[in-house]
Amino acid sequence: MSSTNKLLHFTKKGIYCPQAQVYIDPWSSVDKAIITHAHSDHARPGSNHYLAHKKSVPILKHRLGKDINVNGIEYNESIEINGVKISLHPAGHIPGSAQVRLEYKGEVAVVSGDYKLEDDGLTEAFEPVKCNTFVTESTFGLPVYKWKKQKEIFDDINNWWRQNKEKGKASVICGYSLGKAQRILFNVDKSIGRIFGHGAVTIINEAMSNEQLNLPLIEKANSTFTKKDFVGSLIIAPPSAIGNPWLRKFEPYSLGYASGWMNIRGAKRREGIDIGFALSDHADWNELNTAVKETGAEKIYVTHGYTAVFVKWLCENGFNAEELKTEFIGESDQE
Amino acid sequence: MKQFAELFEVLDRTNKTNDKIEIIREYFSKANDDDKIWVLYLFSGGKIKKKFNTSRLKEWAIEYANIPKWLFDESYNSVGDLAETISLILPDKEIHTEKTLSEWIEYIEDINKVKEENRKEKIIEAWKSLNQNEKFVFNKLLTGGFRIGVSQKTVINALSELENIETNIISHRLMGNWHPERITYRDLLNSENIRDEISKPYPFFLAHPIEDKPEELGNPEDWQAEWKWDGIRGQLIHRQGELFLWSRGEELVTEKFPEFERIKNFLPDGIVLDGEIMCYENESPLPFNLLQTRIGRKNVTQKILKDAPVVFMIYDVLEMDGVDIRFKTLKERRELITNYELRITNGMFLKISKTIDFQSWDELRLIREKSRENLTEGLMLKRKDSAYQVGRKKGDWWKWKIDPLTIDAVLIYAQKGHGRRADLYTDYTFAVWDNGELVSFAKAYSGLTDKEIKEVEDFVKRNTLEKFGPVRTVKPELVFEIACEGISESRRHKSGIALRFPRISRWRKDKKIEEADSLESLKKLLK
Ligand SMILES: [Zn+2]
Ligand SMILES: [Zn+2]
């Protein structure tokens, strides 16, 4: 926990840069916090000042409170605090997600937050950033997690929706309300039928809409609609909808779940769903390896996920890697 | 192979029986006959002749995936299924081939014929030509671990619709020990004249559970009551001088009970009996776990024959003088057996399950109270004018089981489950008190809701005292109610007792560990 590094210190409150006196994704309240993205395990309430990518700002306000003191900046735009040059770079995780780059006296550290390498069409694509120290996630840090191309997965989703429609069923697809839901909405074949969203999804869509994301407008699946309206439609819902009586209004329906965990058969069955799509906003095994290599970093710190496994693997492959205990959760139901 | 891998995947994620029937029908309407017979065989629980050594497969997969062994093991731990783990860690398909399922099975059988050192090459070549789903199915075929969540009945319904043959005829034809290498799909489904016939059992007629109100069945006079013996339901066939014993799992178990061969000397030919295979000595049944020593072994030794004496307890007769008499009423069939009584029971190994006389349901209720002390699971109620039907049909046959025994026990070890619960701690070991110490006495899996499983999972992670490979010793704190069908003495278990069908019936959050049961009190329940 108290591992140290020239630029970064790993403290009880989170990843800290003492020279700039800023924390990155702290899990307690601090004075200055830089936020990689607005998922709740990375963006926590109570800090005095927040800095994040512009697109994250409305979501942060929505989630942490309208009155928070938050500044938004563009990718590659740098600011300087006490001699430390700070900039954000696309992480490809969800719209507005960023890797944080810190530079001081020629030393560079990058904190990746969560990331994925494949361009999903909606999110600014990941850009590798050269550095001396790289802090990486490892949510799916096992070689059994290798994603199919996004195109193939959406072919599967579209086919599933089409078949359900033919059978007169609704298709309910679950995924995080922030990120996954919009990625689904953006990439599904909208000619198949009508699309609705759970309230948790539509409210995020609204918050994001100011950011010119080109998201199609969808309606909230509320009581103004009847069963008839839902027949053959696609309903995008958060994972908390699984097993929830809210689903009853869509009967008959097929229940899908879009998550990296769905790559494993056991996980699919346990969720009590009809079909799983291994669609993840995190890097798979190969992407993690590629990302680490491309930074050229001398020191790798590994956070949430299969940290111990990934650290051991990196060390065996000649990297100087170390495990970092954090309170990030990764891809979980709670988001 | 693609078609079959897809069939497997779709079935795997489908819960509704009607959807499954539709999917299977669809597959059978498209697949070629060579594949169909194999699929039927696999659906019926058939396996490819020789199982591959899994540690070899693992070795080769590690080599081909080019990862260290520990990383493979970590992966396996999290996936929980070897065939699936291998399919996931290997590189994507590299070679294009269009082999069908039956061609792949032939390929596997051929691998068995080549020299040990050439096998690896053949397996890796196969992996190179299959996508992930197909690799998974292929590995399952190799390791013999094929389990498809489809009941025989579902398959039969699908085939019946497709081939336009009655379900009971199909189920009859699918029974017996046929093999895809010796019979075609067409011949199997039109197998009236095939010689295999002589070993074929009839589909079992199964009973539905009845709740506590037999009164709803009407007049007690219309019903026959008998004990529900605690053994393995079986069918004993004597045709053309040969004897066959089938278990309800549709497995031919004749060889596990060599002493039954002698039955041929006094049981008339052309007869099929329905009954219970059970351990029995001195006019009294023996505990069920003794029977397991028979089933679990490859070779039945002289010692086992002596320690676990068996009988076939006759319930019913389905064929006599080579004629199917299932259409006769139970009363008539029963008379036919009792006519044979003298002849049958003079020999050892055959008993007739006695019917129970009763005038009223209340009287029967009292008799049922004695089930456990008679080492039975309760009562069977059969309508006297019922025919012997197929499958689990409601109405004529009922089982009136006794309530399970329950024990309050403390969770002491947790282990990751397999298959569907592979990444959660769902295999639990429980303990009861013995002279102030907790001693383990049972393992149990099922019975908790997904929410409770998550809660236990959290507890386990936060309260691990010790890790022993995959097993975690946890702080004794949680109390669960374990239900079982019976308790018997066991030398194989440290506690000295064995439970029959233990399962978690509920989480006793209201109890402290001091309130858990003691070994002493359990031993009092031993017969
Ligand atoms: Zn995230
Ligand atoms: Zn995260």
PDB file of N, CA and C in Angstrom, chain A residues 33-73:
ATOM      1  N   ALA A  33      -8.551  16.401  -7.066  1.00  0.00           N
ATOM      2  CA  ALA A  33      -8.675  15.053  -7.632  1.00  0.00           C
ATOM      3  C   ALA A  33      -8.756  15.119  -9.142  1.00  0.00           C
ATOM      4  N   ILE A  34      -7.933  14.307  -9.797  1.00  0.00           N
ATOM      5  CA  ILE A  34      -8.082  14.152 -11.243  1.00  0.00           C
ATOM      6  C   ILE A  34      -8.843  12.849 -11.459  1.00  0.00           C
ATOM      7  N   ILE A  35      -9.880  12.892 -12.285  1.00  0.00           N
ATOM      8  CA  ILE A  35     -10.739  11.724 -12.443  1.00  0.00           C
ATOM      9  C   ILE A  35     -10.578  11.153 -13.852  1.00  0.00           C
ATOM     10  N   THR A  36     -10.205   9.866 -13.924  1.00  0.00           N
ATOM     11  CA  THR A  36     -10.013   9.257 -15.251  1.00  0.00           C
ATOM     12  C   THR A  36     -11.346   9.095 -15.979  1.00  0.00           C
ATOM     13  N   HIS A  37     -12.377   8.664 -15.241  1.00  0.00           N
ATOM     14  CA  HIS A  37     -13.696   8.549 -15.851  1.00  0.00           C
ATOM     15  C   HIS A  37     -14.750   8.445 -14.747  1.00  0.00           C
ATOM     16  N   ALA A  38     -16.009   8.589 -15.136  1.00  0.00           N
ATOM     17  CA  ALA A  38     -17.061   8.815 -14.138  1.00  0.00           C
ATOM     18  C   ALA A  38     -17.672   7.546 -13.535  1.00  0.00           C
ATOM     19  N   HIS A  39     -17.107   6.372 -13.809  1.00  0.00           N
ATOM     20  CA  HIS A  39     -17.619   5.174 -13.134  1.00  0.00           C
ATOM     21  C   HIS A  39     -17.437   5.336 -11.631  1.00  0.00           C
ATOM     22  N   SER A  40     -18.379   4.769 -10.878  1.00  0.00           N
ATOM     23  CA  SER A  40     -18.413   5.115  -9.460  1.00  0.00           C
ATOM     24  C   SER A  40     -17.223   4.607  -8.661  1.00  0.00           C
ATOM     25  N   ASP A  41     -16.515   3.598  -9.155  1.00  0.00           N
ATOM     26  CA  ASP A  41     -15.330   3.178  -8.390  1.00  0.00           C
ATOM     27  C   ASP A  41     -14.132   4.096  -8.655  1.00  0.00           C
ATOM     28  N   HIS A  42     -14.249   4.974  -9.604  1.00  0.00           N
ATOM     29  CA  HIS A  42     -13.153   5.902  -9.901  1.00  0.00           C
ATOM     30  C   HIS A  42     -13.494   7.330  -9.504  1.00  0.00           C
ATOM     31  N   ALA A  43     -14.755   7.668  -9.555  1.00  0.00           N
ATOM     32  CA  ALA A  43     -15.171   9.036  -9.248  1.00  0.00           C
ATOM     33  C   ALA A  43     -15.997   9.030  -7.973  1.00  0.00           C
ATOM     34  N   ARG A  44     -15.378   9.488  -6.880  1.00  0.00           N
ATOM     35  CA  ARG A  44     -16.101   9.453  -5.609  1.00  0.00           C
ATOM     36  C   ARG A  44     -16.358  10.868  -5.113  1.00  0.00           C
ATOM     37  N   PRO A  45     -17.424  11.007  -4.352  1.00  0.00           N
ATOM     38  CA  PRO A  45     -17.822  12.359  -3.925  1.00  0.00           C
ATOM     39  C   PRO A  45     -16.917  12.910  -2.819  1.00  0.00           C
ATOM     40  N   GLY A  46     -17.031  14.209  -2.581  1.00  0.00           N
ATOM     41  CA  GLY A  46     -16.447  14.818  -1.386  1.00  0.00           C
ATOM     42  C   GLY A  46     -15.146  15.588  -1.567  1.00  0.00           C
ATOM     43  N   SER A  47     -14.574  15.584  -2.771  1.00  0.00           N
ATOM     44  CA  SER A  47     -13.313  16.312  -2.929  1.00  0.00           C
ATOM     45  C   SER A  47     -13.590  17.781  -3.279  1.00  0.00           C
ATOM     46  N   ASN A  48     -12.606  18.647  -2.988  1.00  0.00           N
ATOM     47  CA  ASN A  48     -12.814  20.089  -3.201  1.00  0.00           C
ATOM     48  C   ASN A  48     -12.749  20.497  -4.670  1.00  0.00           C
ATOM     49  N   HIS A  49     -11.770  19.946  -5.378  1.00  0.00           N
ATOM     50  CA  HIS A  49     -11.618  20.297  -6.794  1.00  0.00           C
ATOM     51  C   HIS A  49     -11.503  19.029  -7.621  1.00  0.00           C
ATOM     52  N   TYR A  50     -12.198  19.018  -8.747  1.00  0.00           N
ATOM     53  CA  TYR A  50     -12.080  17.880  -9.658  1.00  0.00           C
ATOM     54  C   TYR A  50     -11.573  18.370 -11.005  1.00  0.00           C
ATOM     55  N   LEU A  51     -10.763  17.551 -11.625  1.00  0.00           N
ATOM     56  CA  LEU A  51     -10.345  17.825 -12.992  1.00  0.00           C
ATOM     57  C   LEU A  51     -10.601  16.553 -13.798  1.00  0.00           C
ATOM     58  N   ALA A  52     -11.232  16.706 -14.975  1.00  0.00           N
ATOM     59  CA  ALA A  52     -11.526  15.528 -15.793  1.00  0.00           C
ATOM     60  C   ALA A  52     -11.664  15.961 -17.240  1.00  0.00           C
ATOM     61  N   HIS A  53     -11.861  14.999 -18.110  1.00  0.00           N
ATOM     62  CA  HIS A  53     -12.105  15.367 -19.497  1.00  0.00           C
ATOM     63  C   HIS A  53     -13.463  16.047 -19.597  1.00  0.00           C
ATOM     64  N   LYS A  54     -13.572  16.958 -20.547  1.00  0.00           N
ATOM     65  CA  LYS A  54     -14.806  17.744 -20.733  1.00  0.00           C
ATOM     66  C   LYS A  54     -16.061  16.884 -20.751  1.00  0.00           C
ATOM     67  N   LYS A  55     -15.971  15.755 -21.466  1.00  0.00           N
ATOM     68  CA  LYS A  55     -17.165  14.919 -21.611  1.00  0.00           C
ATOM     69  C   LYS A  55     -17.577  14.264 -20.303  1.00  0.00           C
ATOM     70  N   SER A  56     -16.639  14.159 -19.380  1.00  0.00           N
ATOM     71  CA  SER A  56     -16.978  13.542 -18.096  1.00  0.00           C
ATOM     72  C   SER A  56     -17.716  14.515 -17.182  1.00  0.00           C
ATOM     73  N   VAL A  57     -17.558  15.818 -17.466  1.00  0.00           N
ATOM     74  CA  VAL A  57     -18.077  16.817 -16.534  1.00  0.00           C
ATOM     75  C   VAL A  57     -19.582  16.688 -16.245  1.00  0.00           C
ATOM     76  N   PRO A  58     -20.425  16.633 -17.298  1.00  0.00           N
ATOM     77  CA  PRO A  58     -21.859  16.533 -16.969  1.00  0.00           C
ATOM     78  C   PRO A  58     -22.211  15.271 -16.174  1.00  0.00           C
ATOM     79  N   ILE A  59     -21.519  14.169 -16.467  1.00  0.00           N
ATOM     80  CA  ILE A  59     -21.812  12.929 -15.739  1.00  0.00           C
ATOM     81  C   ILE A  59     -21.355  13.054 -14.297  1.00  0.00           C
ATOM     82  N   LEU A  60     -20.179  13.666 -14.107  1.00  0.00           N
ATOM     83  CA  LEU A  60     -19.680  13.847 -12.736  1.00  0.00           C
ATOM     84  C   LEU A  60     -20.665  14.703 -11.952  1.00  0.00           C
ATOM     85  N   LYS A  61     -21.173  15.750 -12.593  1.00  0.00           N
ATOM     86  CA  LYS A  61     -22.142  16.609 -11.907  1.00  0.00           C
ATOM     87  C   LYS A  61     -23.411  15.827 -11.593  1.00  0.00           C
ATOM     88  N   HIS A  62     -23.818  15.018 -12.552  1.00  0.00           N
ATOM     89  CA  HIS A  62     -25.022  14.214 -12.348  1.00  0.00           C
ATOM     90  C   HIS A  62     -24.832  13.244 -11.180  1.00  0.00           C
ATOM     91  N   ARG A  63     -23.646  12.660 -11.103  1.00  0.00           N
ATOM     92  CA  ARG A  63     -23.444  11.616 -10.100  1.00  0.00           C
ATOM     93  C   ARG A  63     -22.960  12.146  -8.757  1.00  0.00           C
ATOM     94  N   LEU A  64     -22.116  13.160  -8.776  1.00  0.00           N
ATOM     95  CA  LEU A  64     -21.502  13.618  -7.518  1.00  0.00           C
ATOM     96  C   LEU A  64     -22.167  14.874  -6.962  1.00  0.00           C
ATOM     97  N   GLY A  65     -23.031  15.471  -7.750  1.00  0.00           N
ATOM     98  CA  GLY A  65     -23.709  16.674  -7.260  1.00  0.00           C
ATOM     99  C   GLY A  65     -23.475  17.846  -8.188  1.00  0.00           C
ATOM    100  N   LYS A  66     -24.538  18.620  -8.382  1.00  0.00           N
ATOM    101  CA  LYS A  66     -24.486  19.759  -9.313  1.00  0.00           C
ATOM    102  C   LYS A  66     -23.431  20.782  -8.901  1.00  0.00           C
ATOM    103  N   ASP A  67     -23.203  20.897  -7.581  1.00  0.00           N
ATOM    104  CA  ASP A  67     -22.381  22.003  -7.098  1.00  0.00           C
ATOM    105  C   ASP A  67     -20.895  21.668  -7.004  1.00  0.00           C
ATOM    106  N   ILE A  68     -20.498  20.501  -7.450  1.00  0.00           N
ATOM    107  CA  ILE A  68     -19.072  20.191  -7.311  1.00  0.00           C
ATOM    108  C   ILE A  68     -18.256  21.164  -8.149  1.00  0.00           C
ATOM    109  N   ASN A  69     -17.031  21.350  -7.696  1.00  0.00           N
ATOM    110  CA  ASN A  69     -16.124  22.265  -8.358  1.00  0.00           C
ATOM    111  C   ASN A  69     -15.300  21.452  -9.362  1.00  0.00           C
ATOM    112  N   VAL A  70     -15.710  21.480 -10.625  1.00  0.00           N
ATOM    113  CA  VAL A  70     -15.035  20.608 -11.595  1.00  0.00           C
ATOM    114  C   VAL A  70     -14.611  21.374 -12.849  1.00  0.00           C
ATOM    115  N   ASN A  71     -13.394  21.105 -13.276  1.00  0.00           N
ATOM    116  CA  ASN A  71     -12.893  21.699 -14.516  1.00  0.00           C
ATOM    117  C   ASN A  71     -12.754  20.620 -15.576  1.00  0.00           C
ATOM    118  N   GLY A  72     -13.182  20.946 -16.789  1.00  0.00           N
ATOM    119  CA  GLY A  72     -13.026  19.991 -17.879  1.00  0.00           C
ATOM    120  C   GLY A  72     -11.970  20.477 -18.844  1.00  0.00           C
ATOM    121  N   ILE A  73     -11.135  19.567 -19.296  1.00  0.00           N
ATOM    122  CA  ILE A  73     -10.157  19.935 -20.325  1.00  0.00           C
ATOM    123  C   ILE A  73     -10.234  18.945 -21.484  1.00  0.00           C
TER     124      ILE A  73
END
